[in-house]
CSV table of C-alpha atoms in Angstrom, one decimal:
chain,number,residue,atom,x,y,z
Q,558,UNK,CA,-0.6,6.7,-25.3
Q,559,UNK,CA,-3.8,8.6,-24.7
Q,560,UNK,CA,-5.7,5.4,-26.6
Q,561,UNK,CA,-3.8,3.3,-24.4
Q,562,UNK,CA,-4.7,5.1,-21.1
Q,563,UNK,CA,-8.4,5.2,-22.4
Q,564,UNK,CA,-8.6,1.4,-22.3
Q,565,UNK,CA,-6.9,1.3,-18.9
Q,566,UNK,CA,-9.6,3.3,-17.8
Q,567,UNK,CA,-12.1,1.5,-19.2
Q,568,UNK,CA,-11.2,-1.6,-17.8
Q,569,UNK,CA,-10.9,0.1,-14.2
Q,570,UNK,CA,-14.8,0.7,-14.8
Q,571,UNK,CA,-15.7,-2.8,-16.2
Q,572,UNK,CA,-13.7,-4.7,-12.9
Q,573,UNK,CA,-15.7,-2.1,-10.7
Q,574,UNK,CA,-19.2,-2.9,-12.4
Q,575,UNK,CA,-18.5,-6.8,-11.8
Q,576,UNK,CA,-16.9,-5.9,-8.4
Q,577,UNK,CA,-20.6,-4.9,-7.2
Q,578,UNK,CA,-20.9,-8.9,-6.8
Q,579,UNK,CA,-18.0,-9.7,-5.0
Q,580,UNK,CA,-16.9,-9.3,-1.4
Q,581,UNK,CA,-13.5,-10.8,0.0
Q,582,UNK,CA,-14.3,-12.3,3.5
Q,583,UNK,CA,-11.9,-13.7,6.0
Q,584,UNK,CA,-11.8,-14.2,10.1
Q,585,UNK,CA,-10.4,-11.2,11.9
Q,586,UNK,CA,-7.2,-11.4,13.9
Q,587,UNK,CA,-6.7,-9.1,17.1
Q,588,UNK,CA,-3.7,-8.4,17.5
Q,589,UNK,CA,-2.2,-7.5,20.9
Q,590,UNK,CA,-2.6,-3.8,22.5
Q,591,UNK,CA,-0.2,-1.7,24.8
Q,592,UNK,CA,-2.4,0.8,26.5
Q,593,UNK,CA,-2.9,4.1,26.1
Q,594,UNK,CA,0.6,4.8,25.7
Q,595,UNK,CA,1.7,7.5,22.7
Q,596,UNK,CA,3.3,6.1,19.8
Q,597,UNK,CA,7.2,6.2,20.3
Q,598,UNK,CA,8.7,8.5,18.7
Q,599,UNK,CA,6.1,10.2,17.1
Q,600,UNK,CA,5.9,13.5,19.0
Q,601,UNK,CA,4.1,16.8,17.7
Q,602,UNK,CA,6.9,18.0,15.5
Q,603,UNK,CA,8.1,14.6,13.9
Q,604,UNK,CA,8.1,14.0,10.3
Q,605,UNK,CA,8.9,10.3,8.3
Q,606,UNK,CA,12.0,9.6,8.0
Q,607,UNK,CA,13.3,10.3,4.2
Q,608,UNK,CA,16.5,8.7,2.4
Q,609,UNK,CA,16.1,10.7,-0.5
Q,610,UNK,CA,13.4,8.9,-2.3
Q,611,UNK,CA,11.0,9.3,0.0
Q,612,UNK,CA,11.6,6.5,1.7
Q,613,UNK,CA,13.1,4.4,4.6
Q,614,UNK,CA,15.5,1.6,4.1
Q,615,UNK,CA,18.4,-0.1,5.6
Q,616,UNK,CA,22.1,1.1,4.9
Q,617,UNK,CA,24.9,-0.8,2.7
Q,618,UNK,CA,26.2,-2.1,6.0
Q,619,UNK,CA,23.2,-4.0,7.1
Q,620,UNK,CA,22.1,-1.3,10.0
Q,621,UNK,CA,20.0,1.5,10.3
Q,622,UNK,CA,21.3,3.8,12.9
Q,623,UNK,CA,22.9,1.8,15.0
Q,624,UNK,CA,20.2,-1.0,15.1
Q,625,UNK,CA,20.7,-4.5,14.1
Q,626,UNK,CA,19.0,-5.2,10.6
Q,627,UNK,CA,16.6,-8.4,10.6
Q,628,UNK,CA,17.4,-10.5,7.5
Q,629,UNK,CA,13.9,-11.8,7.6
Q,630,UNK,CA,12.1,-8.1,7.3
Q,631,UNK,CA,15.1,-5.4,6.3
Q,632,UNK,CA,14.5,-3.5,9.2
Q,633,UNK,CA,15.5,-2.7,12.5
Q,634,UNK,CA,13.9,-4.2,15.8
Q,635,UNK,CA,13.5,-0.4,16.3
Q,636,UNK,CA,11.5,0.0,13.2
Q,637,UNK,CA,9.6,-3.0,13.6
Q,638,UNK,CA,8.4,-1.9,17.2
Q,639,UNK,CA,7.2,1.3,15.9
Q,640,UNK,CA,5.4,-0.1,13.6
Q,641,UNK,CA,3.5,-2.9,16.0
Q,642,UNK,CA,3.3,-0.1,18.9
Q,643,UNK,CA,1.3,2.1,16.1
Q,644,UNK,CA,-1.1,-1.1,14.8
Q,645,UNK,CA,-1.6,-2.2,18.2
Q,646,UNK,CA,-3.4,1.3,19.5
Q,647,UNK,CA,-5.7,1.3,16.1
Q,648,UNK,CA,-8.8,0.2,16.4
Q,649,UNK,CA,-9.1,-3.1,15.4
Q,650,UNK,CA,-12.2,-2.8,12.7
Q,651,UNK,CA,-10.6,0.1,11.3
Q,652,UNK,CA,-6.9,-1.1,10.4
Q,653,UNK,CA,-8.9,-4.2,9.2
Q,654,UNK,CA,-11.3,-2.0,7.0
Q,655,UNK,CA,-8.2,0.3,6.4
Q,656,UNK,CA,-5.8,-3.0,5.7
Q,657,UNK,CA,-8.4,-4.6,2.7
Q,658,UNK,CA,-8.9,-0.9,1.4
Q,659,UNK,CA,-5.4,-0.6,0.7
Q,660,UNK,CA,-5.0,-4.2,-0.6
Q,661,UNK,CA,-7.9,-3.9,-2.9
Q,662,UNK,CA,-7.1,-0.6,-3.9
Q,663,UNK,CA,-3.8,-1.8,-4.9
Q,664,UNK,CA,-4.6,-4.4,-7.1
Q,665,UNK,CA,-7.1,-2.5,-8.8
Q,666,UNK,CA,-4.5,0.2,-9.8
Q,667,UNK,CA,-2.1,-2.3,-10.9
Q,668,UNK,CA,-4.3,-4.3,-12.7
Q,669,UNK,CA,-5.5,-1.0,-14.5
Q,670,UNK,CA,-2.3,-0.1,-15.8
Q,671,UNK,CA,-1.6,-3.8,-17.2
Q,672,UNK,CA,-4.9,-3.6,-19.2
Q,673,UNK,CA,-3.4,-0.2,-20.8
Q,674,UNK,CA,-1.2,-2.7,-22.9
Q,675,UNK,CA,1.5,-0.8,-23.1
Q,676,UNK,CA,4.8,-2.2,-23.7
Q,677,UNK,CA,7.2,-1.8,-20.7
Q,678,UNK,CA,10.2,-1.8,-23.3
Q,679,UNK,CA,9.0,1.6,-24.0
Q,680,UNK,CA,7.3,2.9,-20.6
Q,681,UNK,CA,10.1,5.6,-18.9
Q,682,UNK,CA,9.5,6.4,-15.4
Q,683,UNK,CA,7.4,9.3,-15.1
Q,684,UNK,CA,5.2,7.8,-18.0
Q,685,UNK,CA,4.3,4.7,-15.2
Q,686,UNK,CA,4.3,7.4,-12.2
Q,687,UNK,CA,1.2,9.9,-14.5
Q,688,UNK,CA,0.1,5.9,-15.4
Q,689,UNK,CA,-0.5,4.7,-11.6
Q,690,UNK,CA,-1.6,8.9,-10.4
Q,691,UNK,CA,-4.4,9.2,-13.3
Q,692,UNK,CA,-6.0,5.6,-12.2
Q,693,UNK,CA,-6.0,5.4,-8.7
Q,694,UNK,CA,-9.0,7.6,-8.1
Q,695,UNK,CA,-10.9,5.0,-9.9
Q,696,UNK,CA,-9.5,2.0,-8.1
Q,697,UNK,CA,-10.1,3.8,-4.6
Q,698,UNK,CA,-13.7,4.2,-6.0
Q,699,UNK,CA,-13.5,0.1,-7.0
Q,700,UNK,CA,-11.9,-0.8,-3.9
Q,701,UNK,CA,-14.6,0.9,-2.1
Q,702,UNK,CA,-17.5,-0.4,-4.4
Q,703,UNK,CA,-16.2,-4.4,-3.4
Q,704,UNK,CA,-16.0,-3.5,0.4
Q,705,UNK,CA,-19.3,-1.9,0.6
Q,706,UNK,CA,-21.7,-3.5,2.9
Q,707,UNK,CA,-19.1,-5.7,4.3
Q,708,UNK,CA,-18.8,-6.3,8.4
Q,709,UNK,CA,-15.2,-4.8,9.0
Q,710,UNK,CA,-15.1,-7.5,11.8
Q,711,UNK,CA,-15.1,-10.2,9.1
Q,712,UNK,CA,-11.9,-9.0,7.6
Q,713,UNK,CA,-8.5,-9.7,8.4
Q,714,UNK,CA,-5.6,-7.8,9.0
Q,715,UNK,CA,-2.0,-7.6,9.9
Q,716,UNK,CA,-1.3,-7.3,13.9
Q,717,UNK,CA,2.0,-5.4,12.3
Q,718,UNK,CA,3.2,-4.3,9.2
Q,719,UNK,CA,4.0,-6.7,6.9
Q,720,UNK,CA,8.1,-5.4,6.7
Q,721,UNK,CA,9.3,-8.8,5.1
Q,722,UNK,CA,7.5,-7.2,1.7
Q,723,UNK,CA,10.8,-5.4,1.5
Q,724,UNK,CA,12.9,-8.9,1.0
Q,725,UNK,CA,10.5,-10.4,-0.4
Q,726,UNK,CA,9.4,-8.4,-3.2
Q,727,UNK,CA,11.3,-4.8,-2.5
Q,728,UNK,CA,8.8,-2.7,-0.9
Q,729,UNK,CA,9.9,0.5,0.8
Q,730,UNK,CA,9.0,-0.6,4.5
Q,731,UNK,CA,7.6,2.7,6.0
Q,732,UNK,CA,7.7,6.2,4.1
Q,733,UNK,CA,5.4,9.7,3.3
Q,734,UNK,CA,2.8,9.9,0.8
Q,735,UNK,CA,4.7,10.9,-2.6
Q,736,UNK,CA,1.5,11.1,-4.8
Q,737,UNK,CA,-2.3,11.7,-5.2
Q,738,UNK,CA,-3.5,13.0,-1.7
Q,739,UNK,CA,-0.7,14.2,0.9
Q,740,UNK,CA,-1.7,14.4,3.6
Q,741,UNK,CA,-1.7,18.1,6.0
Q,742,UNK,CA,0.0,16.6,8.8
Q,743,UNK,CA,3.2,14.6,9.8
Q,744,UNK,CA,2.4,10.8,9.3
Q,745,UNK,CA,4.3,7.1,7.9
Q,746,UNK,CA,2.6,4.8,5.4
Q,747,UNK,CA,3.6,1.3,6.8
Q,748,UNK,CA,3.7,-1.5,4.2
Q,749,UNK,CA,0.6,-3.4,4.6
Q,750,UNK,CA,0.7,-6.1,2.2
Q,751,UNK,CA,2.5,-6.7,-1.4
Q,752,UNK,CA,2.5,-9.5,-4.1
Q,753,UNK,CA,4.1,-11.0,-6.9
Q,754,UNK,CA,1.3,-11.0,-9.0
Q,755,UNK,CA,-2.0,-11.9,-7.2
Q,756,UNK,CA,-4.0,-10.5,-4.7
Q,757,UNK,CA,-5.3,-13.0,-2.0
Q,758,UNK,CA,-8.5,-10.6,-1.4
Q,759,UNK,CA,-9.5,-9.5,-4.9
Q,760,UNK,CA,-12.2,-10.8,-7.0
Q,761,UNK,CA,-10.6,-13.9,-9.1
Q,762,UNK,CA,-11.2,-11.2,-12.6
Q,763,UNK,CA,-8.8,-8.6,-11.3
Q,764,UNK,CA,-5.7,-11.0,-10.9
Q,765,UNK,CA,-6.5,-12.0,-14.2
Q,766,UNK,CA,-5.3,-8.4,-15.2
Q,767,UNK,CA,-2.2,-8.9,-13.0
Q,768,UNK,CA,0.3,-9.8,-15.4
Q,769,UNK,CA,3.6,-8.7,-14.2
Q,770,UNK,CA,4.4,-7.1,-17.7
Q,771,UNK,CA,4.3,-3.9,-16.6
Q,772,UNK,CA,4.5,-3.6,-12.6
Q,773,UNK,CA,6.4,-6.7,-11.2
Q,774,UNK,CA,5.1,-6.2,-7.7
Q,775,UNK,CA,2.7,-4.5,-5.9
Q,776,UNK,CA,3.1,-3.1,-2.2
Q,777,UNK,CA,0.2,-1.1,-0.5
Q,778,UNK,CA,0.1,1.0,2.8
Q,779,UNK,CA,-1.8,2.3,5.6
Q,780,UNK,CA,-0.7,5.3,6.5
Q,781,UNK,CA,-0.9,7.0,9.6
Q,782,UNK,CA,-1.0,10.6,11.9
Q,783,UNK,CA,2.0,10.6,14.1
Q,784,UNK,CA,2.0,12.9,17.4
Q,785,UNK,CA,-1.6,11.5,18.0
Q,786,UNK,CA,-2.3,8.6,20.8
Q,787,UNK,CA,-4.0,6.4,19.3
Q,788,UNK,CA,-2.4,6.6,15.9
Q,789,UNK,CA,-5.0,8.2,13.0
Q,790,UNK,CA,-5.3,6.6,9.9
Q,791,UNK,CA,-5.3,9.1,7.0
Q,792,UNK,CA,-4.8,7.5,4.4
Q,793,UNK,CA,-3.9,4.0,2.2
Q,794,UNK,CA,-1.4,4.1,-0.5
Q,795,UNK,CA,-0.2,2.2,-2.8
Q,796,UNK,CA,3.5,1.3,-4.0
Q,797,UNK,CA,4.6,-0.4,-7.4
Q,798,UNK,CA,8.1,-2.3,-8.4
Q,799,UNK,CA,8.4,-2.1,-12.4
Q,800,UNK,CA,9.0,-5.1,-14.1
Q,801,UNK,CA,11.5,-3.9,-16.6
Q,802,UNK,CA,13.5,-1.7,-14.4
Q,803,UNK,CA,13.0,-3.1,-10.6
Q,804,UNK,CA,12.6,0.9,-9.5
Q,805,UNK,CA,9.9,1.7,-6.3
Q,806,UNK,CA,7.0,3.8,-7.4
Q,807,UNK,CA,4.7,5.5,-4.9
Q,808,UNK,CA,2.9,5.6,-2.6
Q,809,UNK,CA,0.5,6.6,-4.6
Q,810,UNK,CA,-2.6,8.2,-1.6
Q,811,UNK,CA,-6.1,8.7,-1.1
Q,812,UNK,CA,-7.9,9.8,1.8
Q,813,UNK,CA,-9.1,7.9,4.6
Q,814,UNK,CA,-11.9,6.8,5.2
């Protein structure tokens, strides 16, 4: 295990020293504001909403509350406005900046945790949990290393969370922190982005370590302050499905910016 977690470590390093060379460049989208308005139903005292896990998700019954659950996304209209109100008071170079931070950071874990080689058949779940917490400080510092230099207007981004990753690849939609850096105050880490396997911002030799042996999909997050007009962004997590058990890992946080 500790050999294995050496060589996942080293390979973080080795896709960081080529990342130097490589920036990910797309045309910004603006999404749609609402004034000056505070976030709905983030007041001073709220806190994310948990189901046990951490997490938010829709009931058995198709509902949440007494909302209407969108087949498409898994959530409530309710749930999707909050989460468009909050993106639409960001500033738009910073949830961009924020949105390919997360993303890259991501990949970078993921892909550091297939190069450990280890075989899922005998990975538990609090293995893959220390797995993704010991190398995402590195893939922050990789994520950060690729973005460096790079015009945050030149990046693109969401104009909402991205709540179809739940159907489409079983992402928790919007939940707290549950590893690395948590973050002092009340805030929700919207899903962001996820994937199957590659990562449509990462240089080409990180998707090459994006297997699906180990974490079937990846999901990451931008989490925000609540009780603050406009929202803050805190922090960017990321989330994991494993491949040989289908089980939610994470958020796994750092710190923003």
């Amino acid at each position: 295990m500790a050999k294995r977690a050496a060589q996942g470590l080293v390979a973080v390093v080795l896709v960081g020293l080529a990342g130097y060379a490589v920036v990910p460049g797309c045309v910004i989208r603006v999404g749609p504001g609402d004034g000056d308005g505070a976030w709905p139903g983030a007041g001073d005292g709220d806190s994310a909403p948990e189901d046990g896990a951490g997490g938010s998700g829709p009931v058995d019954d198709g509902t949440v509350g007494s909302e209407a659950v969108d087949e498409g996304t898994g959530v409530s209209p309710e749930e999707q406005q909050l989460g468009e109100d909050a993106y639409a008071q960001i500033d738009p170079e910073e949830l961009a900046f924020a949105s390919a931070l997360a993303g890259n950071m991501t990949c970078a874990l993921a892909g550091a945790v297939e190069a450990a080689q280890i075989d899922p058949a005998t990975l538990d779940d609090e293995t893959l949990r220390v797995l993704l917490e010991q190398y995402a400080p590195g893939a922050m510092e990789q994520a950060r290393a690729w973005l460096a230099g790079t015009d945050p207007s030149m990046l693109a981004y969401s104009v909402m969370p991205k709540f179809e990753c739940e159907v489409d690849h079983g992402c928790k939609p919007y939940l707290t922190c549950q590893q690395g850096y948590i973050p002092a105050v009340n805030h929700l880490c919207f899903v962001d982005d996820c994937g199957k396997a590659k990562c449509p911002t990462c240089p080409d030799f990180v998707n090459e370590l994006l297997q699906n042996v180990v974490v079937r999909s990846w999901c990451s997050y931008v989490c925000v302050r609540t009780g603050t007009s406009p929202p803050e962004v805190v922090a960017v997590g990321a989330g994991a499905i494993s491949a040989l058990r289908n089980i939610f890992f994470g958020p796994v946080c750092r710190s923003y910016p």
